[in-house]
Coordinates of N, CA and C and ligand atoms in Angstrom, one line a residue:
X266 N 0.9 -1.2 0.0 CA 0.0 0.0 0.0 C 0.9 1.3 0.0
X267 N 1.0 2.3 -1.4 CA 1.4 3.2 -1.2 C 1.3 4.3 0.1
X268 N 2.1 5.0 0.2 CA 2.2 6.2 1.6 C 1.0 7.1 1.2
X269 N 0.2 7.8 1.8 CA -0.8 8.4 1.3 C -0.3 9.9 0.6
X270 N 1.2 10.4 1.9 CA 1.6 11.4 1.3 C 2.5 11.3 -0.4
X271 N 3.2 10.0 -0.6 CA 3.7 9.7 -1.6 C 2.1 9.8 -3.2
X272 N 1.2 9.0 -2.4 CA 0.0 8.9 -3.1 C -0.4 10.9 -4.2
X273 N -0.6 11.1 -2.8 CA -1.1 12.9 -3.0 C 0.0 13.6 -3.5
X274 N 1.3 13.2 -3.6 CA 2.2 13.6 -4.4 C 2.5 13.9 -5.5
X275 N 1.9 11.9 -6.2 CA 2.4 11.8 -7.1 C 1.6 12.2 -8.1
X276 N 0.9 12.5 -7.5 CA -0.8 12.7 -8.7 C -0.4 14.4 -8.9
X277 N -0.5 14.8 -8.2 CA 0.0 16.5 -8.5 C 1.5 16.7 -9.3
X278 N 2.3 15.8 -9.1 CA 3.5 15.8 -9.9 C 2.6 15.6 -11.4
X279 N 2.2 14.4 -11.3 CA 1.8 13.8 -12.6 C 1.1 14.3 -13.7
X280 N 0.1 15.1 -12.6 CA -1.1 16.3 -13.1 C -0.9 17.7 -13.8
X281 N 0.3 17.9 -12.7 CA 1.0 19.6 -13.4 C 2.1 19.3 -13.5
X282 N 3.2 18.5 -14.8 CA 4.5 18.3 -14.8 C 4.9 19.4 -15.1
X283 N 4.5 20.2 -16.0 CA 4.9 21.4 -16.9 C 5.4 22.4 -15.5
X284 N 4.6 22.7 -14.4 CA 4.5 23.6 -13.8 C 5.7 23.3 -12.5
X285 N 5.8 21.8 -12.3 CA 6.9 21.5 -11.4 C 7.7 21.7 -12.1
X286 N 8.1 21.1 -13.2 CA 9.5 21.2 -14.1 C 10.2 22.3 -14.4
X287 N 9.5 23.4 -14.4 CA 10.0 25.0 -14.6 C 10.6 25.5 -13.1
X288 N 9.8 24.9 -12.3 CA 10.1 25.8 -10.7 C 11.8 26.1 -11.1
X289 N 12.1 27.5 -10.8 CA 13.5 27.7 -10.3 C 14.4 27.7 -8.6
X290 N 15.5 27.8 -9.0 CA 15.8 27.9 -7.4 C 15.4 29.5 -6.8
X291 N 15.0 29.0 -5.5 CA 14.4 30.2 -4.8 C 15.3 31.4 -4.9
X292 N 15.2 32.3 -4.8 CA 15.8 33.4 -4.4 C 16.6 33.5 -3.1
X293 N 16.2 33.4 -2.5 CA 16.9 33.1 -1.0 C 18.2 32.0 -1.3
X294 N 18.2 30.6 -1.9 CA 19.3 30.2 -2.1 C 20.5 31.2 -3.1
X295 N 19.4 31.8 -4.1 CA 20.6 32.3 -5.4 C 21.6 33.4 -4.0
X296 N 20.6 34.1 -3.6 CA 21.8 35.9 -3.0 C 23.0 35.0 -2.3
X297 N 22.8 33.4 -1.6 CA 24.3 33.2 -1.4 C 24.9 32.6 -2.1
X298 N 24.6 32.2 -3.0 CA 25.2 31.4 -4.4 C 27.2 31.7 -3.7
X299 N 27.1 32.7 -4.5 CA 29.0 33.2 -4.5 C 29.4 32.6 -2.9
X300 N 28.7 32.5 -1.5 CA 29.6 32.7 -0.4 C 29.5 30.8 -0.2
X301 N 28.7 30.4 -1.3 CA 28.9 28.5 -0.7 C 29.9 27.7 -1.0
X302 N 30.2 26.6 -0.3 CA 31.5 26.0 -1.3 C 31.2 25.6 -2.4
X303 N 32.1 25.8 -3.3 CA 31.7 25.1 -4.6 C 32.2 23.3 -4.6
X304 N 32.8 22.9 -3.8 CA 32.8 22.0 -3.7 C 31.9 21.1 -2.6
X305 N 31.7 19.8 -2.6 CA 31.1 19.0 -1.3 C 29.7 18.3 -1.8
X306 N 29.3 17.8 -0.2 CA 27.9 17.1 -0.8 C 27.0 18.2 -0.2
X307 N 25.7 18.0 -1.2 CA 24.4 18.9 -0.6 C 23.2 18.0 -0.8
X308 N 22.2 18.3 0.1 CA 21.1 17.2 0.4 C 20.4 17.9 0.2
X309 N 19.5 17.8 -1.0 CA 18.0 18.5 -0.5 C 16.5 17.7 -0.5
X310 N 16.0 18.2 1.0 CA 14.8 17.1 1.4 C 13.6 17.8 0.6
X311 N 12.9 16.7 0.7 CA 11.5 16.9 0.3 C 11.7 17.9 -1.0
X312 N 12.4 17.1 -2.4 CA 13.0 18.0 -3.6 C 11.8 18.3 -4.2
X313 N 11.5 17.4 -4.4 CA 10.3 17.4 -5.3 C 11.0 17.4 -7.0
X314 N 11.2 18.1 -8.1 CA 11.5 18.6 -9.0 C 12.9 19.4 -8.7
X315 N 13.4 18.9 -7.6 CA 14.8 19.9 -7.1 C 15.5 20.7 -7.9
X316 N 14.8 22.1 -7.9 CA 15.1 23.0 -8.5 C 16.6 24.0 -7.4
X317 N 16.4 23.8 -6.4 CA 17.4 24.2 -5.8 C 19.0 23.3 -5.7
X318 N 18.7 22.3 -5.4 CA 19.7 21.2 -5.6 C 20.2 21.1 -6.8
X319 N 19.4 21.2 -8.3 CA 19.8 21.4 -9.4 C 20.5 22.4 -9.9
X320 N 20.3 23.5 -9.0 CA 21.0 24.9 -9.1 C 22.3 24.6 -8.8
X321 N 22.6 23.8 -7.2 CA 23.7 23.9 -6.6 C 24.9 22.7 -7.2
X322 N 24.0 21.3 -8.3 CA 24.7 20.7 -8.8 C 25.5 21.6 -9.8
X323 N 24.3 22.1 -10.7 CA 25.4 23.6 -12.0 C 26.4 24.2 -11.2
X324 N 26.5 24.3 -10.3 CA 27.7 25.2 -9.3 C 28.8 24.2 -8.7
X325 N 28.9 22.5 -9.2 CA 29.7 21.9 -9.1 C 29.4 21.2 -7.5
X326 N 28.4 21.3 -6.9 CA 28.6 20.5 -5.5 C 28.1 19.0 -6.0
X327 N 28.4 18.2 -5.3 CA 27.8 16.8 -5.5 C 26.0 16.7 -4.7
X328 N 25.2 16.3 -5.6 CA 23.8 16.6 -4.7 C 22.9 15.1 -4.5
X329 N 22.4 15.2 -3.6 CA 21.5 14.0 -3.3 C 20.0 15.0 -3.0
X330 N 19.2 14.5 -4.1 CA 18.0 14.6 -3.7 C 16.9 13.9 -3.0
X331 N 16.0 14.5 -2.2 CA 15.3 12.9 -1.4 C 14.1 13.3 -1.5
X332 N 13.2 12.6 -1.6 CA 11.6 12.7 -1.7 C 10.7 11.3 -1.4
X333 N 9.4 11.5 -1.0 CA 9.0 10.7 -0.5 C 8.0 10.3 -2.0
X334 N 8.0 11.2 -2.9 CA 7.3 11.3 -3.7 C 8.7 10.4 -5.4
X335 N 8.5 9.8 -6.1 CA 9.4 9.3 -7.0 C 8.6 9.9 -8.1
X336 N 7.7 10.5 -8.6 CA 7.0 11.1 -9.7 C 7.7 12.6 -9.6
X337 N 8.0 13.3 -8.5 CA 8.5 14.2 -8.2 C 10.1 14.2 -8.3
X338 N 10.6 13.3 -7.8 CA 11.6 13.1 -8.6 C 12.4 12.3 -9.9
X339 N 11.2 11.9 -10.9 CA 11.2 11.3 -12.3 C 11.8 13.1 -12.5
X340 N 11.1 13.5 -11.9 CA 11.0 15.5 -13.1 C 12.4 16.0 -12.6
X341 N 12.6 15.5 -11.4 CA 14.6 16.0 -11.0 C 15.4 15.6 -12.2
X342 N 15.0 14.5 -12.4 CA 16.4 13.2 -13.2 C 15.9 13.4 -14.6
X343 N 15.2 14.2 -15.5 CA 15.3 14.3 -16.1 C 15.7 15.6 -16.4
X344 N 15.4 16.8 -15.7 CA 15.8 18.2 -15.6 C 17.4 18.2 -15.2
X345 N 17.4 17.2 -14.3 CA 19.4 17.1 -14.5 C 20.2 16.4 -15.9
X346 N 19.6 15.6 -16.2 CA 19.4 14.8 -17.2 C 20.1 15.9 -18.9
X347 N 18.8 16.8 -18.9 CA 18.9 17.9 -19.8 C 20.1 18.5 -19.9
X348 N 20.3 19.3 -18.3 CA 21.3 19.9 -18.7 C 22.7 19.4 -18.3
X349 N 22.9 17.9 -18.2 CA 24.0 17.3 -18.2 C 24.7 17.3 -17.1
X350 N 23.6 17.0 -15.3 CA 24.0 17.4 -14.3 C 23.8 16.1 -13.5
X351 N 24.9 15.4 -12.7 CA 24.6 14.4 -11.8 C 23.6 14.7 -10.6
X352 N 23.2 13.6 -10.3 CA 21.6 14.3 -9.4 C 21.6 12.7 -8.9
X353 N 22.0 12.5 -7.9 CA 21.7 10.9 -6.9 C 20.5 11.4 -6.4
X354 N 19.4 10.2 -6.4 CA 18.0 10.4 -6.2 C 17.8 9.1 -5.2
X355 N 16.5 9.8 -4.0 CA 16.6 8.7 -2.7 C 15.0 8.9 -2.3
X356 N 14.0 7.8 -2.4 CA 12.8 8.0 -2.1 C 12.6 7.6 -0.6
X357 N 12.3 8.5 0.0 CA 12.3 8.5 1.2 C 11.6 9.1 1.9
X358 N 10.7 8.6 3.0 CA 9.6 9.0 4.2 C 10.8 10.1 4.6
X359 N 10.9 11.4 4.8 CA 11.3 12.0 6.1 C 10.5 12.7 7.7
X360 N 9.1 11.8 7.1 CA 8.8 12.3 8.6 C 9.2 11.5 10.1
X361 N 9.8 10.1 9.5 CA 10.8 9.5 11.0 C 12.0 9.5 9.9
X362 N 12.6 11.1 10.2 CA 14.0 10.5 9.8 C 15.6 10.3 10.0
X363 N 16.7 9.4 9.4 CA 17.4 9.5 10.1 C 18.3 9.5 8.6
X364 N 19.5 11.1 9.3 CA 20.5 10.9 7.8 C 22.3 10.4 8.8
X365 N 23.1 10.1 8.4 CA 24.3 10.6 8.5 C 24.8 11.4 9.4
X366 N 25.7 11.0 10.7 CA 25.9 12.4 11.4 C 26.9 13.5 10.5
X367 N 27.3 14.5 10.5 CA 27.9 15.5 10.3 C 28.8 14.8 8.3
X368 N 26.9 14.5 7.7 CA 27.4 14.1 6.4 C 27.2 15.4 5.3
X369 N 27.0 16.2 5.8 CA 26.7 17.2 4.4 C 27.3 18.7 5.1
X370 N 27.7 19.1 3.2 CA 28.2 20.7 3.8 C 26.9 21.8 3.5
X371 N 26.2 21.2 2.9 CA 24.7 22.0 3.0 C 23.2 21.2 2.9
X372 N 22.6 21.9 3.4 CA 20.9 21.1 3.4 C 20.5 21.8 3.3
X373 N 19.1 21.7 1.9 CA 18.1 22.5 1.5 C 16.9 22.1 2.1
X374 N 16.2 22.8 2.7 CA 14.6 22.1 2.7 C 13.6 23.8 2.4
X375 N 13.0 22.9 1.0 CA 12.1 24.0 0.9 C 10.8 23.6 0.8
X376 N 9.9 24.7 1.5 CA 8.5 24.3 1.4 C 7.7 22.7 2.1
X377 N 8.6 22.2 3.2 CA 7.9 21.0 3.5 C 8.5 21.2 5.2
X378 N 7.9 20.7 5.6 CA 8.1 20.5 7.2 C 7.6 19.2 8.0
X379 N 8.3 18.7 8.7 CA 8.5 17.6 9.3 C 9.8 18.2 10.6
X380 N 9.0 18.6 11.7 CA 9.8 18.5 13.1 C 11.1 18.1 13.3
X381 N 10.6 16.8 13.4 CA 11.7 16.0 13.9 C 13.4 16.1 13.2
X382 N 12.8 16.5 11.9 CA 14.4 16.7 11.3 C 15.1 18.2 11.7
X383 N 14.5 19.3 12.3 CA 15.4 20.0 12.8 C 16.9 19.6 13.8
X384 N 16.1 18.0 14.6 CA 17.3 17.8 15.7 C 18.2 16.6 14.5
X385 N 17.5 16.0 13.2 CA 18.2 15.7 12.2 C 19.2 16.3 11.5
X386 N 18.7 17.8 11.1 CA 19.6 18.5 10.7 C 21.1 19.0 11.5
X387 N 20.2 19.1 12.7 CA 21.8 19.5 13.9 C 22.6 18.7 13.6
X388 N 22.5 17.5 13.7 CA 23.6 16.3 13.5 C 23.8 16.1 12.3
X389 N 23.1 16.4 11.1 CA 23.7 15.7 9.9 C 24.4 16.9 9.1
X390 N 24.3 18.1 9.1 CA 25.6 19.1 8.6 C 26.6 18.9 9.8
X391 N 28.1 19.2 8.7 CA 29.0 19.3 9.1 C 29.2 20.8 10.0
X392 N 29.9 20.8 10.7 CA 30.7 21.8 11.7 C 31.2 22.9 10.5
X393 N 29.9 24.2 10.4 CA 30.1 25.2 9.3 C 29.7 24.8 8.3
X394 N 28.6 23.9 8.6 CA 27.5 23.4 7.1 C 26.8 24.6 6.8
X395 N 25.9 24.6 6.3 CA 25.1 25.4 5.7 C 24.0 24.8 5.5
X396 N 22.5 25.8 6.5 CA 21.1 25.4 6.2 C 20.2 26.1 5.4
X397 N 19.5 26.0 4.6 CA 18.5 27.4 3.9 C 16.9 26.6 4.1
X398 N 16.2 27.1 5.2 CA 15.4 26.5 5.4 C 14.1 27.3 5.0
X399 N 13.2 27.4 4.1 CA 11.9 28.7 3.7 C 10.7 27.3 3.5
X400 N 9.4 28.5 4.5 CA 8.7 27.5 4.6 C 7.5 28.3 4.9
X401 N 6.2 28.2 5.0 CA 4.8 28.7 5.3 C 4.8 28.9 7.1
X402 N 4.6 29.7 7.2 CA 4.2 30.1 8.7 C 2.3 30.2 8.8
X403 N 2.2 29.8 10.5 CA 0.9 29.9 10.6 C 0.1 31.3 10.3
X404 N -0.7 31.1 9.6 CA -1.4 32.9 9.7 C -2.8 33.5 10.0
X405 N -2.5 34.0 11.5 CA -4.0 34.2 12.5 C -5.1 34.3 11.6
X406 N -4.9 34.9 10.3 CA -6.3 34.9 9.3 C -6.9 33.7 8.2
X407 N -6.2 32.7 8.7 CA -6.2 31.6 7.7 C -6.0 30.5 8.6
X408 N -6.9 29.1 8.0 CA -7.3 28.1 9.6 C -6.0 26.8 8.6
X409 N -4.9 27.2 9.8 CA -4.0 26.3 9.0 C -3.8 25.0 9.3
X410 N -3.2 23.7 9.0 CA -2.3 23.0 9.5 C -1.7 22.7 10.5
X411 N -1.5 23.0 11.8 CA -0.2 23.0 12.3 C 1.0 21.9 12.0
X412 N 0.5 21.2 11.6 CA 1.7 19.8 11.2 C 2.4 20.8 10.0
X413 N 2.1 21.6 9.3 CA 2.7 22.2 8.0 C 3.3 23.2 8.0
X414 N 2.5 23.8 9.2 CA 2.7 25.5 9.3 C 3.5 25.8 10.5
X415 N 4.3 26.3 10.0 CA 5.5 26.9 11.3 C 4.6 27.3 12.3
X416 N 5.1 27.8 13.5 CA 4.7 28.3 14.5 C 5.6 30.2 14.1
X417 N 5.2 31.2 14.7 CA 5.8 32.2 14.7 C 7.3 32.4 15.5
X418 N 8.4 32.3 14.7 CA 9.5 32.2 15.6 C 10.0 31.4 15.7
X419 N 9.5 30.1 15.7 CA 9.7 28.6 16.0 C 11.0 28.1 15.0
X420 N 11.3 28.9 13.8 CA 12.5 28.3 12.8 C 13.6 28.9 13.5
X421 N 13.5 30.1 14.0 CA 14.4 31.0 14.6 C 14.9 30.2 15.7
X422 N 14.1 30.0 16.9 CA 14.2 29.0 18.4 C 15.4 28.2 18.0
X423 N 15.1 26.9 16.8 CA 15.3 25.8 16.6 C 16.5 25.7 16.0
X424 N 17.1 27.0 15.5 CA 18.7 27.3 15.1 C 19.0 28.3 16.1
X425 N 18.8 28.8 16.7 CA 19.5 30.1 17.5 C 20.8 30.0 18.3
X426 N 21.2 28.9 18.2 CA 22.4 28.9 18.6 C 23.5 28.5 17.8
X427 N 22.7 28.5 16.2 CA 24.0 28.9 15.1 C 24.1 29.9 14.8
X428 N 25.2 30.2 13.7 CA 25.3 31.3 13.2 C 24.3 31.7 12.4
X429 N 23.5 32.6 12.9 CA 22.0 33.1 11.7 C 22.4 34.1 10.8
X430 N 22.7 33.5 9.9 CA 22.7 34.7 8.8 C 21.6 35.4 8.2
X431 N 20.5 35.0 7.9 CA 19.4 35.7 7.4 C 18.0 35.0 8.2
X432 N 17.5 35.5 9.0 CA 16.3 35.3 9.4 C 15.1 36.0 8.7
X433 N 14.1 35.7 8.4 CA 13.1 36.6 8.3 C 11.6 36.0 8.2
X434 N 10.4 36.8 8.7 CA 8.8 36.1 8.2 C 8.3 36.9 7.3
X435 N 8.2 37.0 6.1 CA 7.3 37.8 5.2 C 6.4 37.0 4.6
X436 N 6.0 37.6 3.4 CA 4.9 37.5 3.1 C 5.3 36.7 1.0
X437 N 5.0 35.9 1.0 CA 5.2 35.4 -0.4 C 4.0 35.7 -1.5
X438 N 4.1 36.3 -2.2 CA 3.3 35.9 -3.5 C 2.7 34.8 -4.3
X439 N 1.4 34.3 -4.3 CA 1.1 33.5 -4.9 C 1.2 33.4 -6.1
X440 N 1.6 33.1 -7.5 CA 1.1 33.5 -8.9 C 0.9 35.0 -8.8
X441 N 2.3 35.5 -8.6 CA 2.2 37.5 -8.7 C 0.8 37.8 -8.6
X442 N 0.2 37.3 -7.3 CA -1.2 38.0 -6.8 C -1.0 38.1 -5.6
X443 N -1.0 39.4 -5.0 CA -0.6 40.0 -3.7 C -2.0 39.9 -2.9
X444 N -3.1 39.5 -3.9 CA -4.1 39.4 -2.9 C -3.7 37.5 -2.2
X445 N -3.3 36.7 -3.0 CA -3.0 35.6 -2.0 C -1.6 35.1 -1.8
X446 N -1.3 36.4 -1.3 CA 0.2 36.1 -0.5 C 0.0 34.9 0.5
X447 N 0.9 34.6 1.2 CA 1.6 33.4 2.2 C 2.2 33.5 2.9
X448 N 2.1 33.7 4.8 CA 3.4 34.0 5.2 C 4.4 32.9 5.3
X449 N 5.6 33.3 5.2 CA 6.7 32.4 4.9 C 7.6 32.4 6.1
X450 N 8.5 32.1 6.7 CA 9.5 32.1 7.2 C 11.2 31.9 6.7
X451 N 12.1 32.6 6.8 CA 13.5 31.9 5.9 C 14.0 32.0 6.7
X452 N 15.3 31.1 7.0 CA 16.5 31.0 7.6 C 17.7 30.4 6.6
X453 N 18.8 31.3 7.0 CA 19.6 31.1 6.7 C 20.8 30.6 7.8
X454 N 21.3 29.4 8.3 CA 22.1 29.6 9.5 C 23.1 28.1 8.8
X455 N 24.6 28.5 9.5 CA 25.8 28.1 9.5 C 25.6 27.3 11.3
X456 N 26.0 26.2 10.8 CA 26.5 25.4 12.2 C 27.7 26.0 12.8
X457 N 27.8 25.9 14.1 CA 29.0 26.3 14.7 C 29.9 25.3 14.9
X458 N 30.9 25.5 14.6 CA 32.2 24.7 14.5 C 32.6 24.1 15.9
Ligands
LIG74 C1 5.5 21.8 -1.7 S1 6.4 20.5 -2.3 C2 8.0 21.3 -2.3 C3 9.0 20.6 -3.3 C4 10.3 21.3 -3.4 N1 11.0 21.4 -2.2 C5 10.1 22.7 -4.0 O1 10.2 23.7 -3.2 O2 9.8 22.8 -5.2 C6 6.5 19.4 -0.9 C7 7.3 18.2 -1.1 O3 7.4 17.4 0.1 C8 7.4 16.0 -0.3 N2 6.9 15.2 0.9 C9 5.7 15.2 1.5 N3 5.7 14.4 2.5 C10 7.0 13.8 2.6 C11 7.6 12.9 3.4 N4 6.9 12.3 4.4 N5 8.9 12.5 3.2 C12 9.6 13.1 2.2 N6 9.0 14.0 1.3 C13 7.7 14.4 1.5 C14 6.4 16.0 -1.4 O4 6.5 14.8 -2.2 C15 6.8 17.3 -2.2 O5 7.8 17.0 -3.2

């Protein structure tokens, strides 16, 4: 019996390929582009169509993409595929999950949340890894999730004793319509050595 989340994945992968396949890397990864290593491994969870991981392979890192969803990553392996980029691909639950202690010099997670991998992520970047975490925050006007939706502050808490390079909660654009913005949360934080 398929995962239900894998299920509800794969059908929206399947349904809108066109629309996964284009996603670019967020903006928030590109402004540190120049200060990452260009060398190392990078993990990005819950890729989906790993548009960010894809970015960071063109930049020479070695990338592992992981998803619970494999229709979602059919559209990685071929979008690396295209432009002639290695892309190791890993179907995988991460809502119990367990990586590697101090295996990666960066981890991406965009747009999905699962708890438990923040005390994952402490342990699985290396000493001066690099996290870029951007994600939906709860919003008192909208009856959210809490399994999905940050808490206010809660990304901040849960690194604050690395180095935070960019914290912030704004507000995202849906389809450049400001009437259904999203609040978001981003972090940017370096492990301490
Ligand atoms: C909103 S999409 C984000 C995809 C990608 N990070 C991006 O920003 O384009 C959420 C992703 O989380 C994945 N996902 C959902 N539940 C998961 C789980 N339990 N384990 C791993 N991935 C999961 C989905 O398959 C989907 O690819």
């Amino acid at each position: 019996m398929p995962h239900p989340e894998a299920q509800f994945w794969n059908a929206r992968y399947l349904t809108d390929k066109a629309h996964w396949a284009r996603r670019q890397p967020y903006p928030l990864l590109r402004s540190y582009a120049d200060q990452l290593p260009a060398a190392g491994l990078a993990l990005e969870v819950a890729a989906g169509a790993a548009p960010a991981g894809i970015f960071l392979a063109g930049r020479g890192l070695r990338v592992i993409a992981m998803d619970i969803s494999e229709a979602g990553l059919r559209l990685a392996q071929q979008r690396a595929h295209e432009l002639c980029l290695p892309l190791a691909l890993v179907v995988m639950d991460m809502s119990d999950p367990w990586l590697p202690p101090a295996g990666f010099d960066i981890i991406l997670n965009f747009y999905y949340l699962s708890r438990p991998l923040f005390e994952t992520y402490r342990q699985a970047l290396k000493p001066g890894g690099w996290l870029f975490f951007e994600t939906f925050v709860q919003d008192p006007d909208r009856r959210c999730n809490s399994a999905h939706y940050l808490e206010s502050g809660e990304l901040y808490s849960a690194f604050q004793d690395w180095e935070i390079l960019h914290w912030a909660e704004t507000w995202r654009k849906q389809g450049g319509n400001t009437l259904s913005s999203r609040r978001i949360a981003q972090l940017v934080a370096r492990k301490i050595p």
